[in-house]
Amino acid sequence: MEDYIEISTLNDFIFCPYSIYLHNVYKNTVEDLYYAAPQLLGKYSHHTVDEGTSVRSKGDLAGMSVFSEKYGLMGKIDIYRASGAQLIERKRHISTIYQGQIFQLWAQMLCMREMGYQVDALFFYDISTRKMKPIKTPGSTELKYFEMFLAKYRSFDPDKDFFSVNESKCLHCIYCNLCDKTAQDNVYTEGY
């Protein structure tokens, strides 16, 4: 059986492909070893969805596991609003929406559709401002680009494939202090 890609790692792969390797190395350890304040706050934001205590309308689905056999993806959605066929990804604070985050939402949509759900609209919900930010559903060109990205993700070999170490990104990587590609500490070390 082919390994499924965790939807939550798509943005991380764009940030730094090597971080996926480190994620897999450390995923069965205590999260306090490498989680920083932003990740803990983000995890807390998702807690209400995962526990089913977030505010939602009758018929909404929250924290549901999804998968796609066609794309080899698995993960969880935040909220599916059946009344408007809307898929909503909650973020604690949105200053910029990154391509990897859009890929995550597309991946959730593809999983939902393959599972038989109608998804017509995609949104990010900024918890701090309580505002919905619409995201365009992918057309055929965007889907081809997404498929090429998934192929690149699947074929990445940290021992063989070149990737550049970006020190400014390393400063914000939760694995920075554990990484063998940089001698830099991340910005979250101070005060913890």
Tab-separated table of C-alpha atoms in Angstrom:
chain	number	residue	atom	x	y	z
A	1	MET	CA	0.000	0.000	0.000
A	2	GLU	CA	1.294	3.439	-0.921
A	3	ASP	CA	2.003	5.801	1.964
A	4	TYR	CA	-0.537	8.561	2.336
A	5	ILE	CA	0.625	12.150	2.650
A	6	GLU	CA	-0.614	13.935	5.750
A	7	ILE	CA	-2.454	17.045	4.573
A	8	SER	CA	-1.081	19.020	7.506
A	9	THR	CA	2.475	18.614	6.157
A	10	LEU	CA	1.893	20.184	2.716
A	11	ASN	CA	2.681	23.729	3.859
A	12	ASP	CA	5.674	22.457	5.839
A	13	PHE	CA	7.118	20.808	2.724
A	14	ILE	CA	7.049	24.113	0.853
A	15	PHE	CA	8.566	25.868	3.873
A	16	CYS	CA	11.408	23.317	3.980
A	17	PRO	CA	11.292	19.809	2.508
A	18	TYR	CA	13.774	18.618	5.117
A	19	SER	CA	11.317	19.558	7.875
A	20	ILE	CA	9.107	16.631	6.764
A	21	TYR	CA	12.001	14.269	7.411
A	22	LEU	CA	12.530	15.847	10.850
A	23	HIS	CA	8.780	15.724	11.524
A	24	ASN	CA	8.809	11.973	10.904
A	25	VAL	CA	11.906	11.474	13.061
A	26	TYR	CA	10.446	13.357	16.031
A	27	LYS	CA	6.702	12.672	15.690
A	28	ASN	CA	6.657	9.930	18.306
A	29	THR	CA	8.516	12.021	20.885
A	30	VAL	CA	7.187	14.508	23.406
A	31	GLU	CA	5.969	17.578	21.482
A	32	ASP	CA	7.417	19.884	24.137
A	33	LEU	CA	10.830	18.872	22.790
A	34	TYR	CA	10.286	20.831	19.586
A	35	TYR	CA	6.912	22.629	19.590
A	36	ALA	CA	7.169	26.404	19.901
A	37	ALA	CA	4.585	28.919	21.102
A	38	PRO	CA	2.985	29.462	17.639
A	39	GLN	CA	2.441	25.733	17.152
A	40	LEU	CA	1.022	25.311	20.647
A	41	LEU	CA	-1.367	28.233	20.100
A	42	GLY	CA	-2.398	26.811	16.720
A	43	LYS	CA	-2.957	23.403	18.259
A	44	TYR	CA	-5.085	25.010	20.972
A	45	SER	CA	-7.134	26.821	18.297
A	46	HIS	CA	-7.905	23.459	16.702
A	47	HIS	CA	-8.798	21.903	20.049
A	48	THR	CA	-12.363	23.259	19.955
A	49	VAL	CA	-12.873	21.767	16.486
A	50	ASP	CA	-11.330	18.423	17.417
A	51	GLU	CA	-13.363	18.196	20.621
A	52	GLY	CA	-16.585	19.285	18.913
A	53	THR	CA	-17.037	22.327	21.152
A	54	SER	CA	-16.610	25.024	18.483
A	55	VAL	CA	-19.585	27.152	17.539
A	56	ARG	CA	-21.224	25.713	14.475
A	57	SER	CA	-24.601	25.338	12.812
A	58	LYS	CA	-26.799	22.279	12.762
A	59	GLY	CA	-25.552	19.903	10.071
A	60	ASP	CA	-21.950	21.156	10.181
A	61	LEU	CA	-19.192	18.588	10.363
A	62	ALA	CA	-16.093	19.407	12.407
A	63	GLY	CA	-12.797	17.613	12.917
A	64	MET	CA	-13.758	14.821	10.531
A	65	SER	CA	-11.051	12.547	9.146
A	66	VAL	CA	-10.793	12.610	5.357
A	67	PHE	CA	-8.805	10.695	2.763
A	68	SER	CA	-8.306	10.410	-0.954
A	69	GLU	CA	-7.208	7.180	-2.543
A	70	LYS	CA	-6.736	8.932	-5.898
A	71	TYR	CA	-4.317	11.542	-4.507
A	72	GLY	CA	-2.925	9.483	-1.619
A	73	LEU	CA	-3.918	12.059	0.995
A	74	MET	CA	-5.251	11.856	4.529
A	75	GLY	CA	-6.023	14.347	7.242
A	76	LYS	CA	-8.780	16.183	9.028
A	77	ILE	CA	-11.010	19.047	8.089
A	78	ASP	CA	-11.857	21.879	10.429
A	79	ILE	CA	-15.458	22.630	9.428
A	80	TYR	CA	-17.720	21.553	6.590
A	81	ARG	CA	-20.876	23.634	6.387
A	82	ALA	CA	-23.330	21.403	4.522
A	83	SER	CA	-25.936	24.140	4.065
A	84	GLY	CA	-23.605	26.082	1.745
A	85	ALA	CA	-21.292	23.212	0.715
A	86	GLN	CA	-18.474	25.228	2.312
A	87	LEU	CA	-15.168	23.905	3.559
A	88	ILE	CA	-13.606	26.153	6.201
A	89	GLU	CA	-10.070	26.031	7.591
A	90	ARG	CA	-9.649	27.937	10.851
A	91	LYS	CA	-6.444	29.860	11.605
A	92	ARG	CA	-5.640	31.663	14.841
A	93	HIS	CA	-4.378	34.726	12.962
A	94	ILE	CA	-3.951	35.304	9.241
A	95	SER	CA	-1.522	37.941	8.065
A	96	THR	CA	-0.580	36.107	4.849
A	97	ILE	CA	-2.115	33.086	3.174
A	98	TYR	CA	0.675	30.884	1.826
A	99	GLN	CA	0.498	28.541	-1.165
A	100	GLY	CA	1.036	25.539	1.112
A	101	GLN	CA	-1.999	26.516	3.181
A	102	ILE	CA	-4.057	26.775	0.002
A	103	PHE	CA	-2.772	23.327	-1.017
A	104	GLN	CA	-3.962	21.995	2.342
A	105	LEU	CA	-7.446	23.370	1.742
A	106	TRP	CA	-7.491	21.998	-1.817
A	107	ALA	CA	-6.388	18.614	-0.486
A	108	GLN	CA	-9.224	18.609	2.054
A	109	MET	CA	-11.663	19.540	-0.724
A	110	LEU	CA	-10.415	16.732	-2.989
A	111	CYS	CA	-10.751	14.237	-0.151
A	112	MET	CA	-14.266	15.436	0.689
A	113	ARG	CA	-15.377	15.238	-2.941
A	114	GLU	CA	-13.938	11.753	-3.344
A	115	MET	CA	-15.810	10.748	-0.188
A	116	GLY	CA	-19.062	11.933	-1.789
A	117	TYR	CA	-19.473	15.408	-0.282
A	118	GLN	CA	-20.321	18.431	-2.374
A	119	VAL	CA	-17.796	21.230	-1.843
A	120	ASP	CA	-18.535	24.453	-3.726
A	121	ALA	CA	-16.712	27.072	-1.670
A	122	LEU	CA	-13.440	27.259	0.258
A	123	PHE	CA	-12.638	29.647	3.088
A	124	PHE	CA	-10.036	30.451	5.683
A	125	TYR	CA	-11.535	31.747	8.908
A	126	ASP	CA	-9.365	34.176	10.869
A	127	ILE	CA	-10.235	33.529	14.519
A	128	SER	CA	-8.600	36.771	15.705
A	129	THR	CA	-10.707	38.992	13.423
A	130	ARG	CA	-13.683	36.613	13.007
A	131	LYS	CA	-13.536	37.121	9.246
A	132	MET	CA	-13.925	34.630	6.429
A	133	LYS	CA	-11.428	34.828	3.568
A	134	PRO	CA	-12.639	33.111	0.381
A	135	ILE	CA	-10.219	30.965	-1.613
A	136	LYS	CA	-10.791	30.116	-5.268
A	137	THR	CA	-11.491	26.455	-5.956
A	138	PRO	CA	-8.829	24.964	-8.231
A	139	GLY	CA	-9.430	24.591	-11.961
A	140	SER	CA	-7.754	21.987	-14.177
A	141	THR	CA	-4.511	23.993	-14.492
A	142	GLU	CA	-4.237	24.434	-10.714
A	143	LEU	CA	-4.988	20.752	-10.153
A	144	LYS	CA	-2.170	19.744	-12.533
A	145	TYR	CA	0.186	22.034	-10.632
A	146	PHE	CA	-1.003	20.490	-7.349
A	147	GLU	CA	-0.455	16.961	-8.721
A	148	MET	CA	3.106	17.896	-9.762
A	149	PHE	CA	3.686	19.225	-6.260
A	150	LEU	CA	2.461	15.939	-4.733
A	151	ALA	CA	4.792	13.982	-7.042
A	152	LYS	CA	7.716	16.174	-5.933
A	153	TYR	CA	6.738	15.636	-2.282
A	154	ARG	CA	6.583	11.849	-2.741
A	155	SER	CA	9.901	11.599	-4.550
A	156	PHE	CA	11.892	13.856	-2.211
A	157	ASP	CA	14.896	12.087	-0.698
A	158	PRO	CA	16.697	14.149	1.959
A	159	ASP	CA	19.933	12.230	1.327
A	160	LYS	CA	19.957	12.777	-2.432
A	161	ASP	CA	17.834	15.780	-3.364
A	162	PHE	CA	19.307	19.251	-3.187
A	163	PHE	CA	17.486	21.898	-1.233
A	164	SER	CA	18.815	25.207	-0.077
A	165	VAL	CA	18.990	26.050	3.578
A	166	ASN	CA	17.320	29.406	4.092
A	167	GLU	CA	18.632	30.778	7.381
A	168	SER	CA	15.754	33.268	7.702
A	169	LYS	CA	13.285	30.392	7.454
A	170	CYS	CA	15.390	28.292	9.843
A	171	LEU	CA	14.910	30.991	12.466
A	172	HIS	CA	11.172	30.203	12.415
A	173	CYS	CA	11.377	26.409	12.081
A	174	ILE	CA	10.346	24.420	15.139
A	175	TYR	CA	12.937	21.768	14.237
A	176	CYS	CA	15.811	24.254	13.834
A	177	ASN	CA	17.441	23.390	17.161
A	178	LEU	CA	17.335	19.684	16.253
A	179	CYS	CA	18.365	20.064	12.593
A	180	ASP	CA	21.728	18.889	11.288
A	181	LYS	CA	21.605	21.335	8.323
A	182	THR	CA	22.063	24.512	10.356
A	183	ALA	CA	23.861	25.551	13.516
A	184	GLN	CA	21.325	28.289	14.145
A	185	ASP	CA	18.765	28.323	16.961
A	186	ASN	CA	15.202	29.327	16.231
A	187	VAL	CA	13.651	32.523	17.566
A	188	TYR	CA	11.485	30.554	20.000
A	189	THR	CA	14.395	29.469	22.208
A	190	GLU	CA	14.492	32.739	24.123
A	191	GLY	CA	12.255	32.744	27.192
A	192	TYR	CA	11.294	29.069	27.108
